[in-house]
Short mmCIF file of C-alpha atoms in Angstrom, two decimals:
data_model
loop_
_atom_site.label_atom_id
_atom_site.label_comp_id
_atom_site.label_asym_id
_atom_site.label_seq_id
_atom_site.Cartn_x
_atom_site.Cartn_y
_atom_site.Cartn_z
CA MET A 195 81.80 85.05 106.25
CA ALA A 196 83.68 84.82 102.97
CA ARG A 197 86.89 86.86 102.82
CA VAL A 198 87.44 88.54 99.46
CA LEU A 199 90.58 90.40 98.39
CA VAL A 200 90.73 92.80 95.46
CA VAL A 201 94.27 93.71 94.39
CA GLY A 202 94.46 97.08 92.67
CA ALA A 203 92.68 100.32 93.63
CA GLY A 204 92.05 101.55 90.11
CA LEU A 205 88.72 101.77 88.30
CA THR A 206 88.29 98.03 87.68
CA GLY A 207 89.17 97.06 91.25
CA SER A 208 87.08 99.73 92.96
CA LEU A 209 84.05 99.11 90.75
CA CYS A 210 84.40 95.35 91.25
CA ALA A 211 84.27 95.89 95.01
CA ALA A 212 81.21 98.17 94.73
CA LEU A 213 79.35 95.75 92.43
CA LEU A 214 80.20 92.78 94.64
CA ARG A 215 78.82 94.57 97.68
CA LYS A 216 75.62 95.32 95.77
CA GLU A 217 75.18 91.88 94.20
CA THR A 218 76.03 89.54 97.07
CA THR A 219 73.30 88.57 99.53
CA THR A 220 75.63 86.70 101.91
CA LEU A 221 77.94 88.40 104.37
CA VAL A 222 81.28 89.16 102.72
CA TYR A 223 84.42 90.78 104.12
CA LEU A 224 85.95 92.90 101.37
CA ALA A 225 89.56 94.06 101.45
CA LEU A 226 91.33 96.07 98.77
CA TRP A 227 95.11 96.29 98.57
CA ASP A 228 97.18 98.60 96.40
CA LYS A 229 100.92 99.13 96.22
CA ALA A 230 100.56 102.90 95.68
CA GLY A 231 100.19 105.52 98.37
CA ASP A 232 96.77 106.63 97.14
CA ALA A 233 93.77 105.11 95.37
CA GLY A 234 93.13 105.86 91.72
CA GLY A 235 95.40 103.68 89.60
CA ARG A 236 95.72 105.34 86.20
CA MET A 237 93.06 107.83 87.29
CA ILE A 238 95.26 109.25 90.03
CA THR A 239 94.84 112.90 91.03
CA ALA A 240 97.81 114.59 92.68
CA SER A 241 97.58 117.50 95.14
CA SER A 242 99.92 120.40 95.68
CA PRO A 243 101.93 119.97 98.93
CA HIS A 244 101.16 123.64 99.65
CA ASN A 245 97.40 123.43 99.13
CA PRO A 246 95.50 120.11 98.93
CA ARG A 247 92.66 121.88 97.08
CA CYS A 248 95.01 122.54 94.15
CA THR A 249 94.96 119.25 92.22
CA ALA A 250 95.99 117.81 88.87
CA ASP A 251 95.01 114.61 87.03
CA LEU A 252 98.30 112.88 86.26
CA GLY A 253 96.80 109.92 84.40
CA ALA A 254 93.51 109.92 82.49
CA GLN A 255 92.44 113.49 81.67
CA TYR A 256 88.80 113.14 80.70
CA ILE A 257 86.34 110.40 79.75
CA THR A 258 85.12 109.84 76.21
CA CYS A 259 81.92 107.80 75.86
CA SER A 260 80.80 106.43 72.50
CA SER A 261 77.12 106.30 71.56
CA HIS A 262 77.27 102.50 72.01
CA TYR A 263 78.48 102.70 75.62
CA ALA A 264 76.20 105.65 76.36
CA LYS A 265 73.40 103.09 76.11
CA GLU A 266 75.18 99.98 77.44
CA HIS A 267 76.67 101.75 80.48
CA GLN A 268 73.95 104.36 80.84
CA HIS A 269 73.37 103.58 84.52
CA PHE A 270 77.01 104.20 85.46
CA TYR A 271 77.14 107.57 83.69
CA GLU A 272 73.79 108.71 85.07
CA GLU A 273 74.82 107.80 88.62
CA LEU A 274 78.14 109.66 88.45
CA LEU A 275 76.51 112.70 86.81
CA ALA A 276 73.71 112.73 89.40
CA HIS A 277 76.25 112.81 92.25
CA GLY A 278 78.29 115.58 90.60
CA ILE A 279 81.31 113.31 90.21
CA LEU A 280 81.22 113.74 86.44
CA LYS A 281 80.03 116.68 84.38
CA PRO A 282 80.07 117.34 80.62
CA LEU A 283 83.35 118.62 79.23
CA THR A 284 82.69 122.06 77.76
CA ALA A 285 86.16 123.65 77.83
CA PRO A 286 88.01 123.91 74.50
CA ILE A 287 90.55 121.16 73.73
CA GLU A 288 92.79 121.95 70.80
CA GLY A 289 93.65 119.03 68.51
CA MET A 290 91.19 116.57 70.07
CA LYS A 291 90.01 113.88 67.68
CA GLY A 292 86.68 112.18 68.21
CA LYS A 293 83.93 110.29 66.47
CA ASP A 294 80.38 111.38 65.78
CA GLY A 295 78.19 110.64 68.76
CA ASP A 296 81.02 110.75 71.32
CA SER A 297 80.39 112.48 74.64
CA ASN A 298 83.18 113.82 76.85
CA PHE A 299 83.16 114.24 80.62
CA VAL A 300 85.44 115.68 83.29
CA ALA A 301 85.56 115.11 87.04
CA PRO A 302 85.31 118.45 88.95
CA GLN A 303 87.19 117.01 91.95
CA GLY A 304 89.69 115.07 89.84
CA LEU A 305 89.30 111.67 88.23
CA SER A 306 90.39 109.81 91.35
CA SER A 307 87.10 110.98 92.90
CA ILE A 308 85.40 108.29 90.77
CA ILE A 309 87.53 105.59 92.38
CA LYS A 310 86.94 106.97 95.87
CA TYR A 311 83.19 107.07 95.24
CA TYR A 312 83.12 103.37 94.32
CA LEU A 313 85.38 102.44 97.22
CA LYS A 314 83.03 104.17 99.63
CA LYS A 315 80.06 102.34 98.11
CA SER A 316 81.86 99.03 98.46
CA GLY A 317 82.48 99.35 102.19
CA ALA A 318 85.82 97.62 101.56
CA GLU A 319 88.74 98.02 103.93
CA VAL A 320 91.34 99.78 101.81
CA PHE A 321 95.03 99.21 102.51
CA LEU A 322 97.58 101.27 100.59
CA LYS A 323 101.30 100.59 100.17
CA LYS A 324 100.61 96.84 100.22
CA CYS A 325 102.47 95.31 97.29
CA VAL A 326 101.45 91.69 96.64
CA THR A 327 104.40 89.45 95.81
CA GLN A 328 103.20 85.86 96.40
CA ILE A 329 99.97 83.86 96.22
CA ASN A 330 99.92 80.33 97.62
CA LEU A 331 97.27 77.68 98.22
CA LYS A 332 96.95 76.79 101.90
CA ASP A 333 94.09 74.86 103.55
CA ASN A 334 91.92 75.45 100.49
CA LYS A 335 92.36 79.20 100.80
CA TRP A 336 94.62 81.76 99.16
CA GLU A 337 97.51 82.94 101.27
CA VAL A 338 98.49 86.34 99.88
CA SER A 339 101.89 87.76 100.88
CA THR A 340 103.32 91.26 100.46
CA ASP A 341 106.82 92.65 100.02
CA LYS A 342 106.82 93.50 103.75
CA GLY A 343 106.54 89.80 104.61
CA CYS A 344 102.99 89.84 105.98
CA ALA A 345 100.45 87.27 104.75
CA GLU A 346 96.68 86.87 105.02
CA GLN A 347 94.24 84.19 103.89
CA PHE A 348 91.24 84.79 101.62
CA ASP A 349 88.51 82.65 100.12
CA LEU A 350 88.50 84.56 96.85
CA VAL A 351 91.04 86.82 95.15
CA ILE A 352 90.56 89.31 92.30
CA LEU A 353 93.68 90.63 90.56
CA THR A 354 93.25 93.89 88.63
CA MET A 355 96.86 95.04 88.27
CA PRO A 356 98.62 95.16 84.85
CA THR A 357 99.29 91.70 83.39
CA PRO A 358 103.13 91.93 83.67
CA GLU A 359 102.66 92.33 87.44
CA ILE A 360 100.36 89.29 87.52
CA LEU A 361 103.00 87.27 85.67
CA GLY A 362 105.62 88.50 88.14
CA LEU A 363 103.84 87.02 91.17
CA GLN A 364 105.57 84.14 92.95
CA GLY A 365 104.27 81.08 94.78
CA ASP A 366 101.69 78.47 93.72
CA ILE A 367 100.08 80.89 91.27
CA VAL A 368 103.03 80.31 88.91
CA ASN A 369 101.97 76.69 88.32
CA LEU A 370 98.25 77.47 88.30
CA ILE A 371 98.48 79.63 85.18
CA SER A 372 98.17 77.33 82.17
CA GLU A 373 100.52 77.58 79.21
CA ARG A 374 97.71 79.02 77.07
CA GLN A 375 96.79 81.57 79.73
CA ARG A 376 100.43 82.57 80.10
CA GLU A 377 100.64 83.14 76.36
CA GLN A 378 97.54 85.32 76.48
CA LEU A 379 98.77 87.32 79.46
CA THR A 380 102.18 87.77 77.85
CA SER A 381 100.52 89.07 74.65
CA VAL A 382 99.11 92.10 76.46
CA SER A 383 101.23 95.18 75.78
CA TYR A 384 101.24 98.72 77.15
CA SER A 385 102.49 102.11 76.11
CA CYS A 386 104.61 104.05 78.57
CA ARG A 387 105.04 107.77 79.17
CA TYR A 388 105.70 110.35 81.85
CA ALA A 389 103.37 112.92 83.36
CA LEU A 390 104.57 116.14 84.95
CA GLY A 391 102.25 118.14 87.20
CA LEU A 392 103.04 121.77 88.00
CA PHE A 393 101.30 123.68 90.80
CA TYR A 394 101.19 127.48 91.02
CA GLU A 395 100.47 130.16 93.63
CA ALA A 396 96.96 131.53 94.06
CA GLY A 397 96.32 134.46 91.72
CA MET A 398 98.78 133.23 89.08
CA LYS A 399 97.51 133.28 85.48
CA ILE A 400 98.36 130.95 82.60
CA ASN A 401 97.28 132.88 79.54
CA VAL A 402 96.49 130.40 76.79
CA PRO A 403 93.21 130.27 74.78
CA TRP A 404 92.63 126.55 75.41
CA SER A 405 92.10 124.28 78.40
CA CYS A 406 94.01 121.35 76.86
CA ARG A 407 96.05 120.93 73.74
CA PHE A 408 97.44 117.98 71.82
CA PHE A 409 100.86 118.39 70.17
CA SER A 410 101.80 116.38 67.10
CA SER A 411 105.25 117.69 66.22
CA ASN A 412 107.14 117.75 69.53
CA HIS A 413 109.35 114.74 70.25
CA CYS A 414 108.81 115.07 74.00
CA ILE A 415 105.40 116.61 74.72
CA CYS A 416 102.16 115.22 73.31
CA PHE A 417 99.55 116.84 75.59
CA ILE A 418 99.15 119.74 78.01
CA SER A 419 96.20 120.39 80.31
CA ILE A 420 95.46 123.51 82.32
CA ASP A 421 93.51 121.50 84.84
CA HIS A 422 91.31 124.16 86.46
CA LYS A 423 90.27 125.38 82.98
CA LYS A 424 89.57 121.81 81.85
CA ARG A 425 87.17 121.39 84.78
CA ASN A 426 85.77 124.94 84.48
CA ILE A 427 86.72 125.72 88.08
CA GLU A 428 87.94 129.13 89.19
CA SER A 429 89.06 129.66 92.78
CA SER A 430 90.74 132.58 94.49
CA GLU A 431 91.99 130.23 97.22
CA CYS A 432 94.23 128.03 95.11
CA GLY A 433 96.40 128.57 92.09
CA PRO A 434 96.22 126.87 88.71
CA SER A 435 97.77 123.50 87.92
CA LEU A 436 99.23 122.30 84.66
CA VAL A 437 99.83 118.72 83.47
CA VAL A 438 102.22 117.63 80.73
CA HIS A 439 102.10 114.17 79.15
CA THR A 440 105.11 113.02 77.17
CA THR A 441 105.04 111.11 73.91
CA VAL A 442 105.33 107.32 74.05
CA PRO A 443 108.71 107.25 72.19
CA PHE A 444 110.10 109.69 74.77
CA GLY A 445 108.69 107.49 77.54
CA VAL A 446 110.32 104.39 76.08
CA GLN A 447 113.66 106.13 75.58
CA HIS A 448 113.80 107.42 79.15
CA LEU A 449 111.84 104.70 80.96
CA GLU A 450 114.68 103.77 83.33
CA ASP A 451 115.98 107.31 83.84
CA SER A 452 115.49 109.03 87.17
CA GLU A 453 112.30 111.08 87.46
CA GLU A 454 114.45 114.08 88.36
CA ASP A 455 116.38 113.85 85.05
CA VAL A 456 113.17 113.33 83.07
CA GLN A 457 111.58 116.35 84.74
CA LYS A 458 114.48 118.55 83.62
CA LEU A 459 114.07 117.40 80.00
CA VAL A 460 110.30 117.91 80.01
CA THR A 461 110.65 121.34 81.64
CA GLN A 462 113.12 122.41 78.94
CA GLN A 463 110.66 121.45 76.23
CA LEU A 464 107.78 123.08 78.09
CA GLU A 465 109.65 126.39 78.13
CA ILE A 466 109.93 126.14 74.34
CA VAL A 467 106.29 125.15 73.79
CA LEU A 468 104.86 127.67 76.29
CA PRO A 469 107.45 130.44 76.73
CA GLY A 470 106.95 132.78 79.65
CA LEU A 471 105.27 130.29 81.96
CA PRO A 472 105.48 131.38 85.62
CA LYS A 473 107.62 129.34 87.96
CA PRO A 474 105.64 126.66 89.83
CA ILE A 475 105.76 126.39 93.61
CA ALA A 476 105.65 122.57 93.43
CA THR A 477 105.98 119.80 90.84
CA LYS A 478 105.18 116.10 90.63
CA CYS A 479 106.75 113.80 88.04
CA HIS A 480 105.14 110.39 87.53
CA ARG A 481 106.38 107.46 85.46
CA TRP A 482 103.57 105.55 83.71
CA ARG A 483 105.22 102.22 82.95
CA TYR A 484 101.77 100.86 82.02
CA SER A 485 100.06 103.89 80.54
CA GLN A 486 97.53 102.46 78.08
CA VAL A 487 96.86 98.99 76.71
CA THR A 488 98.04 98.75 73.11
CA ASN A 489 97.21 95.04 72.71
CA SER A 490 94.65 93.25 74.89
CA VAL A 491 93.83 89.56 75.41
CA SER A 492 92.24 88.22 72.23
CA ASN A 493 88.42 88.19 72.05
CA ARG A 494 88.30 90.69 74.97
CA PRO A 495 86.66 88.39 77.50
CA GLY A 496 86.79 90.92 80.35
CA GLN A 497 88.35 88.47 82.80
CA MET A 498 90.47 85.34 83.07
CA THR A 499 89.67 82.67 85.65
CA LEU A 500 92.89 81.11 86.95
CA HIS A 501 91.43 78.75 89.57
CA LEU A 502 87.90 77.69 90.57
CA LYS A 503 88.01 76.37 94.16
CA PRO A 504 89.11 78.57 95.80
CA PHE A 505 88.35 81.21 93.19
CA LEU A 506 91.11 83.29 91.64
CA VAL A 507 90.35 85.65 88.76
CA CYS A 508 92.13 88.51 87.03
CA GLY A 509 90.76 91.41 84.99
CA GLY A 510 91.26 95.00 83.95
CA ASP A 511 91.52 96.87 80.68
CA GLY A 512 94.12 94.33 79.46
CA PHE A 513 91.15 92.01 78.96
CA THR A 514 88.93 94.57 77.22
CA HIS A 515 90.22 97.92 75.97
CA SER A 516 92.04 100.81 77.58
CA ASN A 517 89.44 103.36 78.57
CA PHE A 518 86.72 104.04 81.16
CA ASP A 519 84.18 101.79 79.47
CA GLY A 520 86.71 98.99 79.06
CA CYS A 521 87.26 98.95 82.82
CA ILE A 522 83.51 98.97 83.49
CA ALA A 523 83.05 96.04 81.08
CA SER A 524 85.80 94.08 82.83
CA ALA A 525 84.40 94.73 86.31
CA MET A 526 80.94 93.61 85.19
CA SER A 527 82.41 90.48 83.61
CA ILE A 528 84.35 89.60 86.78
CA VAL A 529 81.33 90.04 89.05
CA LYS A 530 79.14 87.98 86.71
CA VAL A 531 81.53 85.05 87.09
CA LEU A 532 82.06 85.55 90.83
CA LYS A 533 78.35 85.52 91.65
CA ARG A 534 78.35 81.77 90.99
CA TYR A 535 80.84 81.20 93.79
CA ILE A 536 79.72 83.58 96.56
#
């Protein structure tokens, strides 16, 4: 039985695992490791510590599908809509810019529900808080080590974390990446920002006429979502949640500050932008060091093969473009290459 490891429990990694399970006819053991405490990657959904049913999307807020991808990725959208994981976005979003033919979707249970759906389909063993630090060749297999000092061997490894983290890996992988590949990986760049989630008591009201709003003139805040309104969900059992995304310049300026200090600054600006907001019962501040890809690998190949036997490949939106469809395209590209070796 081939042992396959996927590193990264975001959209690309989870969909890779699901597609591999579907496409492979031989018996395969699938493991998925992620350094975070929950699956989702940049589609993470946080829960209030007082009520797990009160949630907020801290990363991606909704999915925009162009007319091109509505056809090319039709199966993926139809499947998620049929299972109630996605539904059309109907709530008003102030300041949203789009193109003719675009369709927008929200996830009623939070965007991380997409990742969890694909992980369940994959049948992969999911291990969280496993941060990969080294990859070495041993007995014609990959020995993958974590920051806790444990190591396991795999026949095939798929890396879907951001490219700076791939370049930061130690061991034999350092010499396996060619000079040209290193140049391409180094060329990938990301924006960075902070997200602040605020959770409120049941029965609390946030009286604004929109579900989400983009801000163009605030140095700190670029976007606010009233998450239950965005998803068109009303519940008497849990209170509303609000998400604030900072601007990229603010994220860059305060990237190495403590999350506690950043939260104070964002809260001060929030009180100016939305005066009279009730006091939340819980908050969650998240640093997005790799928020969105601003420059991807040239020609957008979807994946980069680092070694053939044993197989080692990397992918993600850094090899396509930074949205839902970019991750789908990368996962499909990875699996197309892998099918030759499983």
